[in-house]
Amino acid sequence: MAIECSCDECELKELFFQNISASEMESLCQSRVEQNYDKGDYIIEQGKPVEEFIYLKRGLVKLFITNANDKEQILSFAKPFDFVSLLSILSKKHHSYSVMAIEDSTTCNISIRDVKRIIRENGKFAMSILEKMSMVSDNVIDESLAIRRRNLRGRVAYVLLHFYRDIYKTEAFELPVSRKEIAEYIGMTTENVIRALTEFRKDGIIKIFGKVIEIIDEHKLQQISEHG
Amino acid sequence: MAIECSCDECELKELFFQNISASEMESLCQSRVEQNYDKGDYIIEQGKPVEEFIYLKRGLVKLFITNANDKEQILSFAKPFDFVSLLSILSKKHHSYSVMAIEDSTTCNISIRDVKRIIRENGKFAMSILEKMSMVSDNVIDESLAIRRRNLRGRVAYVLLHFYRDIYKTEAFELPVSRKEIAEYIGMTTENVIRALTEFRKDGIIKIFGKVIEIIDEHKLQQISEHG
DNA sequence: ATCAGTTTATGATATATATCAGTTGACCCG
DNA sequence: CGGGTCAACTGATATATATCATAAACTGAT
């Protein structure tokens, strides 16, 4: 008797659910829930109990923490196939970070208990999760160091290149974030992010149409990203 | 026939090698190598292949990356039972970071292949590794955010409190790092770290005898750490 | 004991970034 | 239609931090 499970066709199966048996897959498939979010919706709220293992199928999200003065610090932007809830869910009872959709998004949610059970029962699956997790954490840390060693212009250039190369891959794209959010990500003020963008525009490196940015001189932007 | 293995008495067994069978333990015990390092020795060199799973039994180390201009950025300081090589060893072929002993240190090294084998064969062990790993990465990320949201004085205060509370637990202790290394950790210049320390001394918050720091007013230091 | 190199320290100045104040334009709501 | 809010933007000024120069104390090697 063949088992019907839409997960079989899911791209995430390749990436993530390797080394998993048909019956384990079926069990996950039964319990998983797909969830849609509009831009601006919270997917995870800081402080809430960790109940589900969540990953992103579609859209774009930001991970951030809200500090004592209600200011946000953005940790990273994640696109599909980045495992957004992977960072702390295995060691903490409550979420350390919030996750918000910055574009309309779809997640696939699995009970954290089920995932933990399969990890315990299936070492190969555990190994592949460990590898992925290791990669995600590394990326967040690398990004943070990359930002830290740059000055204002370098940081803004870095962010633009990130959206251009890693996410949209087209010279003209609509920024999914406000200038304020860029500032919260790179740890500078909104005004200075705007000033840097204006400078790039005046120098003919980019064009700006509101939220739409067009990369004119990628090479120059790369130089600024490296040397400020 | 009882198995002789000094690992049975190792404190790390409790923390780390939970859920491991006697035969697995014996196999690890056979292949493990203990290594001593003097202050200043490299334990791991950035770019070298990942061959061993390393953790710290004794001493104190710094994790850092060396950037294009040969400047060091210190990621974190790790004390025994922090799993120093855990961050990227499972996903990368080469070390992303260097690790150096900043006090005389002892590590216990296990072939990465053996660890991976046991992860695959023993899901419970895998689960406990995942939890630890999750915690270590989280700490690095949290620290980085904690530093980022502080100003110079707050950052220096934060570091002093870190050494005082998490490592030495005694009012007077010898800093295991130079002012330059503190600067590399908190992302400020050496001169400004020194200036902040001098200010604290003049305000009667600490005493300075070369590398020895004595915490006089922890409460005040805490306030500075929080509010700059 | 001496020399070279490094760490700690301090002051003067330059520079980068934050803060504050205010303008404009888009969008939403009554 | 008017009023309110918010994001994007700009300029003036304040502040924090970096840079540069210098010197004393210390460290290691010969």
mmCIF file with all atom_site columns, C-alpha atoms in Angstrom, chain B residues 19-86:
data_model
loop_
_atom_site.group_PDB
_atom_site.id
_atom_site.type_symbol
_atom_site.label_atom_id
_atom_site.label_alt_id
_atom_site.label_comp_id
_atom_site.label_asym_id
_atom_site.label_entity_id
_atom_site.label_seq_id
_atom_site.pdbx_PDB_ins_code
_atom_site.Cartn_x
_atom_site.Cartn_y
_atom_site.Cartn_z
_atom_site.occupancy
_atom_site.B_iso_or_equiv
_atom_site.pdbx_formal_charge
_atom_site.auth_seq_id
_atom_site.auth_comp_id
_atom_site.auth_asym_id
_atom_site.auth_atom_id
_atom_site.pdbx_PDB_model_num
ATOM 1  C CA . ASN B 1 19 ? 23.709 8.339  27.058 1.00 0.00 ? 19 ASN B CA 1
ATOM 2  C CA . ILE B 1 20 ? 26.760 6.577  25.841 1.00 0.00 ? 20 ILE B CA 1
ATOM 3  C CA . SER B 1 21 ? 27.260 2.838  26.142 1.00 0.00 ? 21 SER B CA 1
ATOM 4  C CA . ALA B 1 22 ? 30.171 1.242  27.929 1.00 0.00 ? 22 ALA B CA 1
ATOM 5  C CA . SER B 1 23 ? 31.635 -0.034 24.699 1.00 0.00 ? 23 SER B CA 1
ATOM 6  C CA . GLU B 1 24 ? 31.288 3.303  22.961 1.00 0.00 ? 24 GLU B CA 1
ATOM 7  C CA . MET B 1 25 ? 32.922 4.956  25.938 1.00 0.00 ? 25 MET B CA 1
ATOM 8  C CA . GLU B 1 26 ? 35.765 2.496  25.827 1.00 0.00 ? 26 GLU B CA 1
ATOM 9  C CA . SER B 1 27 ? 36.336 3.074  22.167 1.00 0.00 ? 27 SER B CA 1
ATOM 10 C CA . LEU B 1 28 ? 36.464 6.857  22.707 1.00 0.00 ? 28 LEU B CA 1
ATOM 11 C CA . CYS B 1 29 ? 38.723 6.375  25.668 1.00 0.00 ? 29 CYS B CA 1
ATOM 12 C CA . GLN B 1 30 ? 41.170 4.382  23.591 1.00 0.00 ? 30 GLN B CA 1
ATOM 13 C CA . SER B 1 31 ? 41.420 6.888  20.813 1.00 0.00 ? 31 SER B CA 1
ATOM 14 C CA . ARG B 1 32 ? 41.337 10.100 22.779 1.00 0.00 ? 32 ARG B CA 1
ATOM 15 C CA . VAL B 1 33 ? 44.496 12.138 23.267 1.00 0.00 ? 33 VAL B CA 1
ATOM 16 C CA . GLU B 1 34 ? 45.184 14.628 25.971 1.00 0.00 ? 34 GLU B CA 1
ATOM 17 C CA . GLN B 1 35 ? 47.233 17.619 24.991 1.00 0.00 ? 35 GLN B CA 1
ATOM 18 C CA . ASN B 1 36 ? 48.909 20.329 27.026 1.00 0.00 ? 36 ASN B CA 1
ATOM 19 C CA . TYR B 1 37 ? 49.402 23.862 25.819 1.00 0.00 ? 37 TYR B CA 1
ATOM 20 C CA . ASP B 1 38 ? 51.385 26.752 27.195 1.00 0.00 ? 38 ASP B CA 1
ATOM 21 C CA . LYS B 1 39 ? 49.971 30.223 27.291 1.00 0.00 ? 39 LYS B CA 1
ATOM 22 C CA . GLY B 1 40 ? 50.195 31.623 23.779 1.00 0.00 ? 40 GLY B CA 1
ATOM 23 C CA . ASP B 1 41 ? 50.134 28.280 21.969 1.00 0.00 ? 41 ASP B CA 1
ATOM 24 C CA . TYR B 1 42 ? 47.756 27.721 19.120 1.00 0.00 ? 42 TYR B CA 1
ATOM 25 C CA . ILE B 1 43 ? 45.252 24.958 19.781 1.00 0.00 ? 43 ILE B CA 1
ATOM 26 C CA . ILE B 1 44 ? 43.485 25.404 16.478 1.00 0.00 ? 44 ILE B CA 1
ATOM 27 C CA . GLU B 1 45 ? 44.685 27.363 13.485 1.00 0.00 ? 45 GLU B CA 1
ATOM 28 C CA . GLN B 1 46 ? 42.221 29.029 11.184 1.00 0.00 ? 46 GLN B CA 1
ATOM 29 C CA . GLY B 1 47 ? 42.176 27.345 7.790  1.00 0.00 ? 47 GLY B CA 1
ATOM 30 C CA . LYS B 1 48 ? 43.627 24.017 8.935  1.00 0.00 ? 48 LYS B CA 1
ATOM 31 C CA . PRO B 1 49 ? 41.552 20.889 8.281  1.00 0.00 ? 49 PRO B CA 1
ATOM 32 C CA . VAL B 1 50 ? 39.116 19.788 10.949 1.00 0.00 ? 50 VAL B CA 1
ATOM 33 C CA . GLU B 1 51 ? 40.367 16.482 12.253 1.00 0.00 ? 51 GLU B CA 1
ATOM 34 C CA . GLU B 1 52 ? 39.575 16.392 15.908 1.00 0.00 ? 52 GLU B CA 1
ATOM 35 C CA . PHE B 1 53 ? 36.820 17.183 18.246 1.00 0.00 ? 53 PHE B CA 1
ATOM 36 C CA . ILE B 1 54 ? 38.496 19.229 20.961 1.00 0.00 ? 54 ILE B CA 1
ATOM 37 C CA . TYR B 1 55 ? 37.331 20.334 24.320 1.00 0.00 ? 55 TYR B CA 1
ATOM 38 C CA . LEU B 1 56 ? 38.933 22.125 27.154 1.00 0.00 ? 56 LEU B CA 1
ATOM 39 C CA . LYS B 1 57 ? 39.676 20.377 30.447 1.00 0.00 ? 57 LYS B CA 1
ATOM 40 C CA . ARG B 1 58 ? 41.829 23.054 32.037 1.00 0.00 ? 58 ARG B CA 1
ATOM 41 C CA . GLY B 1 59 ? 42.872 26.606 31.309 1.00 0.00 ? 59 GLY B CA 1
ATOM 42 C CA . LEU B 1 60 ? 41.387 29.420 29.282 1.00 0.00 ? 60 LEU B CA 1
ATOM 43 C CA . VAL B 1 61 ? 41.358 30.053 25.551 1.00 0.00 ? 61 VAL B CA 1
ATOM 44 C CA . LYS B 1 62 ? 40.331 32.681 23.064 1.00 0.00 ? 62 LYS B CA 1
ATOM 45 C CA . LEU B 1 63 ? 38.504 32.072 19.784 1.00 0.00 ? 63 LEU B CA 1
ATOM 46 C CA . PHE B 1 64 ? 39.363 34.568 17.096 1.00 0.00 ? 64 PHE B CA 1
ATOM 47 C CA . ILE B 1 65 ? 39.568 35.180 13.418 1.00 0.00 ? 65 ILE B CA 1
ATOM 48 C CA . THR B 1 66 ? 42.360 36.962 11.648 1.00 0.00 ? 66 THR B CA 1
ATOM 49 C CA . ASN B 1 67 ? 41.083 39.336 9.017  1.00 0.00 ? 67 ASN B CA 1
ATOM 50 C CA . ALA B 1 68 ? 42.576 40.618 5.796  1.00 0.00 ? 68 ALA B CA 1
ATOM 51 C CA . ASN B 1 69 ? 44.737 43.255 7.518  1.00 0.00 ? 69 ASN B CA 1
ATOM 52 C CA . ASP B 1 70 ? 46.152 40.739 9.980  1.00 0.00 ? 70 ASP B CA 1
ATOM 53 C CA . LYS B 1 71 ? 43.998 42.214 12.686 1.00 0.00 ? 71 LYS B CA 1
ATOM 54 C CA . GLU B 1 72 ? 42.428 39.827 15.128 1.00 0.00 ? 72 GLU B CA 1
ATOM 55 C CA . GLN B 1 73 ? 38.776 39.827 16.040 1.00 0.00 ? 73 GLN B CA 1
ATOM 56 C CA . ILE B 1 74 ? 38.106 37.881 19.201 1.00 0.00 ? 74 ILE B CA 1
ATOM 57 C CA . LEU B 1 75 ? 34.847 35.983 19.133 1.00 0.00 ? 75 LEU B CA 1
ATOM 58 C CA . SER B 1 76 ? 34.772 34.717 22.653 1.00 0.00 ? 76 SER B CA 1
ATOM 59 C CA . PHE B 1 77 ? 36.745 33.470 25.588 1.00 0.00 ? 77 PHE B CA 1
ATOM 60 C CA . ALA B 1 78 ? 36.076 29.893 26.609 1.00 0.00 ? 78 ALA B CA 1
ATOM 61 C CA . LYS B 1 79 ? 36.677 28.182 29.872 1.00 0.00 ? 79 LYS B CA 1
ATOM 62 C CA . PRO B 1 80 ? 36.718 24.453 30.660 1.00 0.00 ? 80 PRO B CA 1
ATOM 63 C CA . PHE B 1 81 ? 33.578 22.587 29.712 1.00 0.00 ? 81 PHE B CA 1
ATOM 64 C CA . ASP B 1 82 ? 32.780 25.034 26.986 1.00 0.00 ? 82 ASP B CA 1
ATOM 65 C CA . PHE B 1 83 ? 33.169 23.008 23.845 1.00 0.00 ? 83 PHE B CA 1
ATOM 66 C CA . VAL B 1 84 ? 35.610 25.085 22.042 1.00 0.00 ? 84 VAL B CA 1
ATOM 67 C CA . SER B 1 85 ? 35.735 23.344 18.740 1.00 0.00 ? 85 SER B CA 1
ATOM 68 C CA . LEU B 1 86 ? 32.057 22.711 18.526 1.00 0.00 ? 86 LEU B CA 1
#
